[in-house]
CSV table of C-alpha atoms in Angstrom, one decimal:
chain,number,residue,atom,x,y,z
P,1,UNK,CA,73.7,49.9,146.3
P,2,UNK,CA,70.6,47.4,146.5
P,3,UNK,CA,67.6,48.5,148.1
P,4,UNK,CA,67.8,47.0,151.7
P,5,UNK,CA,64.2,46.0,151.7
P,6,UNK,CA,64.9,43.5,149.0
P,7,UNK,CA,66.3,40.2,150.5
P,8,UNK,CA,67.3,37.8,147.7
P,9,UNK,CA,69.3,34.8,149.3
P,10,UNK,CA,72.1,33.9,146.7
P,11,UNK,CA,75.2,31.5,146.8
P,12,UNK,CA,76.6,33.2,143.8
P,13,UNK,CA,78.9,36.3,144.3
P,14,UNK,CA,76.9,39.2,143.0
P,15,UNK,CA,78.1,41.1,140.0
P,16,UNK,CA,78.8,44.8,140.4
P,17,UNK,CA,79.6,47.5,137.5
P,18,UNK,CA,83.5,48.3,137.8
P,19,UNK,CA,83.8,46.1,140.7
P,20,UNK,CA,87.2,45.0,139.9
P,21,UNK,CA,88.4,48.5,139.5
P,22,UNK,CA,86.9,49.6,142.7
P,23,UNK,CA,88.6,46.8,144.7
P,24,UNK,CA,91.9,47.5,143.2
P,25,UNK,CA,91.5,51.1,144.3
P,26,UNK,CA,90.4,50.1,147.8
P,27,UNK,CA,93.5,47.5,148.0
P,28,UNK,CA,95.7,50.4,147.2
P,29,UNK,CA,94.2,52.7,149.7
P,30,UNK,CA,94.8,50.2,152.5
P,31,UNK,CA,98.2,49.0,151.4
P,32,UNK,CA,99.2,52.7,151.3
P,33,UNK,CA,97.8,53.2,154.8
P,34,UNK,CA,99.7,50.1,156.1
P,35,UNK,CA,102.9,51.5,154.7
P,36,UNK,CA,102.4,54.9,156.5
P,37,UNK,CA,100.7,53.4,159.5
P,38,UNK,CA,103.4,55.1,161.8
P,39,UNK,CA,102.5,58.6,160.4
P,40,UNK,CA,98.9,58.2,161.5
P,41,UNK,CA,99.9,57.5,165.0
P,42,UNK,CA,102.6,60.1,165.1
P,43,UNK,CA,100.1,62.8,164.1
P,44,UNK,CA,96.6,61.2,164.7
P,45,UNK,CA,93.5,62.9,162.8
P,46,UNK,CA,91.0,60.6,164.6
P,47,UNK,CA,90.8,59.1,168.2
P,48,UNK,CA,91.2,55.6,166.9
P,49,UNK,CA,94.9,56.5,166.2
P,50,UNK,CA,95.4,57.6,169.9
P,51,UNK,CA,95.8,54.3,171.8
P,52,UNK,CA,95.4,55.7,175.2
P,53,UNK,CA,91.9,57.1,174.1
P,54,UNK,CA,90.9,54.1,171.9
P,55,UNK,CA,91.5,51.7,174.6
P,56,UNK,CA,89.1,53.5,176.8
P,57,UNK,CA,86.5,54.2,174.2
P,58,UNK,CA,86.3,50.9,172.7
P,59,UNK,CA,86.4,48.9,176.1
P,60,UNK,CA,82.5,48.5,176.5
P,61,UNK,CA,82.5,46.8,173.0
P,62,UNK,CA,85.5,44.7,173.7
P,63,UNK,CA,83.6,43.3,177.0
P,64,UNK,CA,80.6,42.5,175.1
P,65,UNK,CA,82.6,40.6,172.3
P,66,UNK,CA,84.4,38.7,175.0
P,67,UNK,CA,81.4,38.0,177.1
P,68,UNK,CA,79.6,36.8,174.0
P,69,UNK,CA,82.4,34.5,173.2
P,70,UNK,CA,82.5,32.9,176.5
P,71,UNK,CA,79.0,32.6,176.5
P,72,UNK,CA,79.1,30.5,173.5
P,73,UNK,CA,82.4,28.7,174.3
P,74,UNK,CA,82.2,25.2,172.7
P,75,UNK,CA,79.9,26.4,169.9
P,76,UNK,CA,82.1,28.8,168.6
P,77,UNK,CA,85.3,27.1,167.6
P,78,UNK,CA,86.1,28.8,164.3
P,79,UNK,CA,85.5,32.2,162.8
P,80,UNK,CA,86.1,34.2,159.6
P,81,UNK,CA,86.8,38.0,160.2
P,82,UNK,CA,86.0,39.9,156.9
P,83,UNK,CA,88.2,42.9,156.3
P,84,UNK,CA,90.5,41.7,159.1
P,85,UNK,CA,92.9,44.7,158.7
P,86,UNK,CA,96.2,43.6,160.6
P,87,UNK,CA,94.5,40.9,162.1
P,88,UNK,CA,94.1,42.1,165.6
P,89,UNK,CA,90.6,40.4,166.2
P,90,UNK,CA,92.0,37.0,164.9
P,91,UNK,CA,95.1,37.4,167.3
P,92,UNK,CA,92.8,38.1,170.4
P,93,UNK,CA,90.4,35.0,169.5
P,94,UNK,CA,93.2,32.8,168.6
P,95,UNK,CA,94.5,33.4,172.3
P,96,UNK,CA,91.2,32.1,173.5
P,97,UNK,CA,91.7,28.7,171.5
P,98,UNK,CA,89.5,29.8,168.3
P,99,UNK,CA,90.8,28.9,165.0
P,100,UNK,CA,90.7,32.2,163.4
P,101,UNK,CA,90.9,33.0,159.6
P,102,UNK,CA,91.1,36.9,158.4
P,103,UNK,CA,90.7,38.0,154.8
P,104,UNK,CA,91.5,41.3,153.6
P,105,UNK,CA,92.0,43.1,150.2
P,106,UNK,CA,95.3,44.9,151.3
P,107,UNK,CA,98.4,42.5,151.0
P,108,UNK,CA,100.5,44.8,153.1
P,109,UNK,CA,97.9,44.4,155.9
P,110,UNK,CA,97.9,40.7,155.6
P,111,UNK,CA,101.7,40.7,155.9
P,112,UNK,CA,101.6,42.5,159.0
P,113,UNK,CA,98.9,40.1,160.3
P,114,UNK,CA,101.1,37.0,159.7
P,115,UNK,CA,103.9,38.6,161.2
P,116,UNK,CA,101.9,39.8,164.4
P,117,UNK,CA,100.5,36.3,164.6
P,118,UNK,CA,104.0,34.7,164.7
P,119,UNK,CA,105.2,37.2,167.3
P,120,UNK,CA,102.3,36.7,169.6
P,121,UNK,CA,102.6,32.7,169.1
P,122,UNK,CA,99.1,32.1,167.8
P,123,UNK,CA,100.3,31.6,164.1
P,124,UNK,CA,99.3,27.7,164.3
P,125,UNK,CA,95.6,29.0,165.1
P,126,UNK,CA,95.5,31.8,162.5
P,127,UNK,CA,95.1,31.8,158.7
P,128,UNK,CA,95.2,34.9,156.7
P,129,UNK,CA,94.4,35.5,153.0
P,130,UNK,CA,94.8,38.7,150.7
P,131,UNK,CA,92.0,39.2,148.2
P,132,UNK,CA,88.4,39.5,147.4
P,133,UNK,CA,86.1,37.7,149.9
P,134,UNK,CA,83.4,37.3,147.2
P,135,UNK,CA,85.8,35.2,145.1
P,136,UNK,CA,87.3,33.1,148.2
P,137,UNK,CA,86.4,29.8,149.3
P,138,UNK,CA,87.2,28.4,152.6
P,139,UNK,CA,88.0,24.7,153.3
P,140,UNK,CA,85.2,24.5,155.6
P,141,UNK,CA,82.3,26.6,157.0
P,142,UNK,CA,82.9,28.5,160.1
P,143,UNK,CA,81.1,28.8,163.3
P,144,UNK,CA,81.2,32.7,163.6
P,145,UNK,CA,81.2,35.2,160.6
P,146,UNK,CA,82.2,38.5,161.8
P,147,UNK,CA,83.2,41.8,160.6
P,148,UNK,CA,84.2,45.1,162.2
P,149,UNK,CA,83.7,48.2,160.2
P,150,UNK,CA,84.0,46.5,156.7
P,151,UNK,CA,80.7,45.6,155.7
P,152,UNK,CA,79.4,49.1,154.9
P,153,UNK,CA,82.2,49.3,152.2
P,154,UNK,CA,80.5,46.4,150.3
P,155,UNK,CA,78.8,47.2,147.0
P,156,UNK,CA,75.4,45.7,147.0
P,157,UNK,CA,75.3,45.0,150.7
P,158,UNK,CA,72.4,42.7,150.8
P,159,UNK,CA,73.4,40.3,148.1
P,160,UNK,CA,77.3,40.5,149.4
P,161,UNK,CA,76.0,39.7,152.9
P,162,UNK,CA,73.7,36.7,151.9
P,163,UNK,CA,76.6,35.3,149.7
P,164,UNK,CA,79.0,35.1,152.6
P,165,UNK,CA,76.3,33.7,155.0
P,166,UNK,CA,75.5,31.0,152.5
P,167,UNK,CA,79.0,30.1,151.7
P,168,UNK,CA,81.1,30.7,154.8
P,169,UNK,CA,78.8,29.9,157.8
P,170,UNK,CA,77.7,26.8,159.2
P,171,UNK,CA,73.9,26.4,159.1
P,172,UNK,CA,73.6,26.5,162.9
P,173,UNK,CA,76.5,29.3,163.0
P,174,UNK,CA,76.4,33.0,164.2
P,175,UNK,CA,77.2,36.3,162.8
P,176,UNK,CA,78.7,39.3,165.0
P,177,UNK,CA,79.1,42.6,163.3
P,178,UNK,CA,80.2,46.0,164.5
P,179,UNK,CA,79.5,48.6,162.1
P,180,UNK,CA,78.7,52.4,161.7
P,181,UNK,CA,75.5,53.0,163.0
P,182,UNK,CA,74.9,56.8,162.2
P,183,UNK,CA,77.2,59.2,160.0
P,184,UNK,CA,77.7,62.4,162.2
P,185,UNK,CA,76.8,63.7,165.5
P,186,UNK,CA,73.6,64.0,167.4
P,187,UNK,CA,72.4,67.6,166.7
P,188,UNK,CA,72.9,68.7,170.5
P,189,UNK,CA,76.4,67.3,170.4
P,190,UNK,CA,77.4,69.2,167.3
P,191,UNK,CA,76.0,72.5,168.8
P,192,UNK,CA,77.7,72.0,172.1
P,193,UNK,CA,81.0,71.2,170.3
P,194,UNK,CA,80.5,74.2,167.9
P,195,UNK,CA,80.1,76.7,170.7
P,196,UNK,CA,83.1,75.2,172.4
P,197,UNK,CA,85.1,75.9,169.3
P,198,UNK,CA,83.8,79.3,168.8
P,199,UNK,CA,84.1,80.3,172.4
P,200,UNK,CA,86.4,83.1,173.3
P,201,UNK,CA,88.3,81.1,175.8
P,202,UNK,CA,88.6,77.8,174.2
P,203,UNK,CA,88.9,78.9,170.4
P,204,UNK,CA,92.7,79.8,170.8
P,205,UNK,CA,93.5,76.3,172.0
P,206,UNK,CA,91.8,74.4,169.1
P,207,UNK,CA,94.0,73.4,166.1
P,208,UNK,CA,91.8,74.9,163.6
P,209,UNK,CA,94.2,74.6,160.6
P,210,UNK,CA,94.8,70.8,161.3
P,211,UNK,CA,90.9,70.4,161.5
P,212,UNK,CA,90.3,72.1,158.3
P,213,UNK,CA,93.1,70.1,156.6
P,214,UNK,CA,91.7,66.9,157.8
P,215,UNK,CA,88.0,67.7,157.0
P,216,UNK,CA,88.6,69.5,153.7
P,217,UNK,CA,86.3,72.4,155.1
P,218,UNK,CA,86.8,76.0,154.6
P,219,UNK,CA,85.4,76.9,157.9
P,220,UNK,CA,84.9,75.3,161.1
P,221,UNK,CA,81.0,75.6,161.0
P,222,UNK,CA,80.8,74.2,157.3
P,223,UNK,CA,78.5,71.1,157.1
P,224,UNK,CA,80.3,67.6,156.6
P,225,UNK,CA,80.9,67.0,153.1
P,226,UNK,CA,83.0,64.4,150.8
P,227,UNK,CA,86.4,65.4,150.3
P,228,UNK,CA,89.8,64.2,149.4
P,229,UNK,CA,92.1,63.5,146.7
P,230,UNK,CA,91.0,63.6,142.9
P,231,UNK,CA,90.8,60.4,140.8
P,232,UNK,CA,94.3,60.8,139.4
P,233,UNK,CA,96.0,61.9,142.8
P,234,UNK,CA,97.4,59.6,145.4
P,235,UNK,CA,94.7,58.7,148.0
P,236,UNK,CA,94.5,60.6,151.1
P,237,UNK,CA,95.0,58.0,154.1
P,238,UNK,CA,93.2,60.2,156.3
P,239,UNK,CA,90.2,60.3,154.2
P,240,UNK,CA,87.3,57.7,153.6
P,241,UNK,CA,88.5,54.7,151.5
P,242,UNK,CA,87.4,54.6,147.9
P,243,UNK,CA,84.6,51.9,148.5
P,244,UNK,CA,83.4,54.3,151.4
P,245,UNK,CA,83.4,57.4,149.0
P,246,UNK,CA,81.6,55.4,146.2
P,247,UNK,CA,78.6,55.3,148.5
P,248,UNK,CA,79.0,58.4,150.2
P,249,UNK,CA,75.6,59.6,151.6
P,250,UNK,CA,74.1,56.2,151.0
P,251,UNK,CA,73.2,54.4,154.4
P,252,UNK,CA,71.5,51.4,155.2
P,253,UNK,CA,69.6,51.1,158.4
P,254,UNK,CA,71.6,48.2,159.6
P,255,UNK,CA,69.3,47.7,162.8
P,256,UNK,CA,66.5,47.5,160.8
P,257,UNK,CA,67.9,45.2,158.2
P,258,UNK,CA,69.4,42.9,160.7
P,259,UNK,CA,66.1,42.6,162.6
P,260,UNK,CA,63.9,41.9,159.6
P,261,UNK,CA,66.2,39.3,158.2
P,262,UNK,CA,68.0,37.5,161.2
P,263,UNK,CA,67.3,36.7,164.7
P,264,UNK,CA,69.0,39.2,166.8
P,265,UNK,CA,70.5,37.6,169.9
P,266,UNK,CA,72.3,40.8,171.2
P,267,UNK,CA,72.7,44.3,170.2
P,268,UNK,CA,74.4,47.3,171.8
P,269,UNK,CA,75.3,50.8,170.6
P,270,UNK,CA,78.5,52.7,171.3
P,271,UNK,CA,79.9,56.3,171.1
P,272,UNK,CA,77.4,59.0,171.6
P,273,UNK,CA,79.6,61.9,172.9
P,274,UNK,CA,82.7,60.4,174.0
P,275,UNK,CA,84.3,59.7,170.5
P,276,UNK,CA,83.2,63.0,168.8
P,277,UNK,CA,84.5,65.0,171.9
P,278,UNK,CA,87.8,63.0,172.2
P,279,UNK,CA,88.5,64.5,168.8
P,280,UNK,CA,87.6,67.9,169.7
P,281,UNK,CA,89.3,68.0,173.1
P,282,UNK,CA,92.3,66.0,172.3
P,283,UNK,CA,93.2,65.2,168.6
P,284,UNK,CA,92.5,68.9,167.7
P,285,UNK,CA,93.5,70.4,170.9
P,286,UNK,CA,96.8,72.3,171.3
P,287,UNK,CA,96.7,72.6,175.1
P,288,UNK,CA,98.4,69.9,177.0
P,289,UNK,CA,96.4,70.5,180.2
P,290,UNK,CA,93.1,70.5,178.3
P,291,UNK,CA,94.1,66.9,176.7
P,292,UNK,CA,95.3,65.6,180.1
P,293,UNK,CA,92.0,66.7,181.8
P,294,UNK,CA,90.0,65.0,179.0
P,295,UNK,CA,92.0,61.8,179.3
P,296,UNK,CA,91.1,61.9,183.0
P,297,UNK,CA,87.4,62.6,182.4
P,298,UNK,CA,86.9,60.1,179.5
P,299,UNK,CA,86.3,56.9,181.4
P,300,UNK,CA,83.4,58.8,183.2
P,301,UNK,CA,82.2,60.1,179.7
P,302,UNK,CA,82.2,56.6,178.4
P,303,UNK,CA,80.1,55.2,181.2
P,304,UNK,CA,77.6,58.1,180.5
P,305,UNK,CA,77.5,57.3,176.9
P,306,UNK,CA,76.9,53.6,177.8
P,307,UNK,CA,73.9,54.5,179.9
P,308,UNK,CA,72.5,57.0,177.7
P,309,UNK,CA,72.6,54.6,174.7
P,310,UNK,CA,70.4,52.2,176.3
P,311,UNK,CA,67.5,54.3,175.6
P,312,UNK,CA,66.2,54.4,171.9
P,313,UNK,CA,66.2,58.2,171.6
P,314,UNK,CA,69.8,58.1,171.8
P,315,UNK,CA,70.6,54.8,170.0
P,316,UNK,CA,69.8,56.4,166.6
P,317,UNK,CA,72.7,58.8,167.1
P,318,UNK,CA,75.2,56.1,168.2
P,319,UNK,CA,78.2,56.1,166.0
P,320,UNK,CA,78.5,52.3,166.0
P,321,UNK,CA,76.5,49.3,166.7
P,322,UNK,CA,77.1,45.7,167.5
P,323,UNK,CA,74.7,42.9,166.4
P,324,UNK,CA,75.0,39.2,167.3
P,325,UNK,CA,72.8,37.3,165.0
P,326,UNK,CA,71.9,33.8,163.5
P,327,UNK,CA,69.5,32.7,160.8
P,328,UNK,CA,65.9,32.7,161.7
P,329,UNK,CA,65.9,29.0,160.8
P,330,UNK,CA,69.0,28.0,162.6
P,331,UNK,CA,68.9,24.7,164.8
P,332,UNK,CA,69.0,25.7,168.4
């Protein structure tokens, strides 16, 4: 991955060794996940696959996104969602009258995106493409370039982002990215959850076997590590994708990068305690009573997270960040 301190604008797609092979593996992973998506919702390994939790946890992020769209109504008439998955964002923005284009490596997910667009009556405002965004060319540049959890999978992050901005975004256009801000929990959160998992009363309610199966650990207090299927085995759809694993342990400080290279119009951070604790007290929890109590408490926990993450000392541990940007030389 390139040094994030080096910024070399380019209109040519950056070359990367074994890029084609990595992209093929990445597409295979997401195709397989889409084929088996029902199994992930049936036995979720993460709060993102529990709709009644996910709706509460991501609500502050959705509010911010919609507020930004409404504040720039008239200026954002078209968008490109990079790594669009099943097209959920394009469907939502199309309902607000925005021409929405989604591109995704997985042909299976694009099939789902097109089907859902038709079912929701927004197919006339949605376009979806399966393939490598770096080799794709739009009919015309868009007003908003957005990505939700996909940018950190790109090899040679800086050059890839430069390429997309130069080739897909209008000169006075905007960028809105939601990406992982920190891998893992704040130390105090990790210590608290570990104490709960090892406490005499709570320990019996945790589904330790499932937790170890999902994480690939041998014990509950073992540090996080890369795990998953070997190269010649079928991908584990509960694991990190091949592109994510390729750069495991490498992390760009996106907040610093975006601040140095773009004009940051807005930024917010999400998920300090609520997401990690939801996995502990719901996803890996056997007790129905504790799960029910956690669901009742979750809105309050999310509100507390929101307050804490206004403070810089907590922001560094936020799981996700949202950045609303434009070029520094953009016309006002």
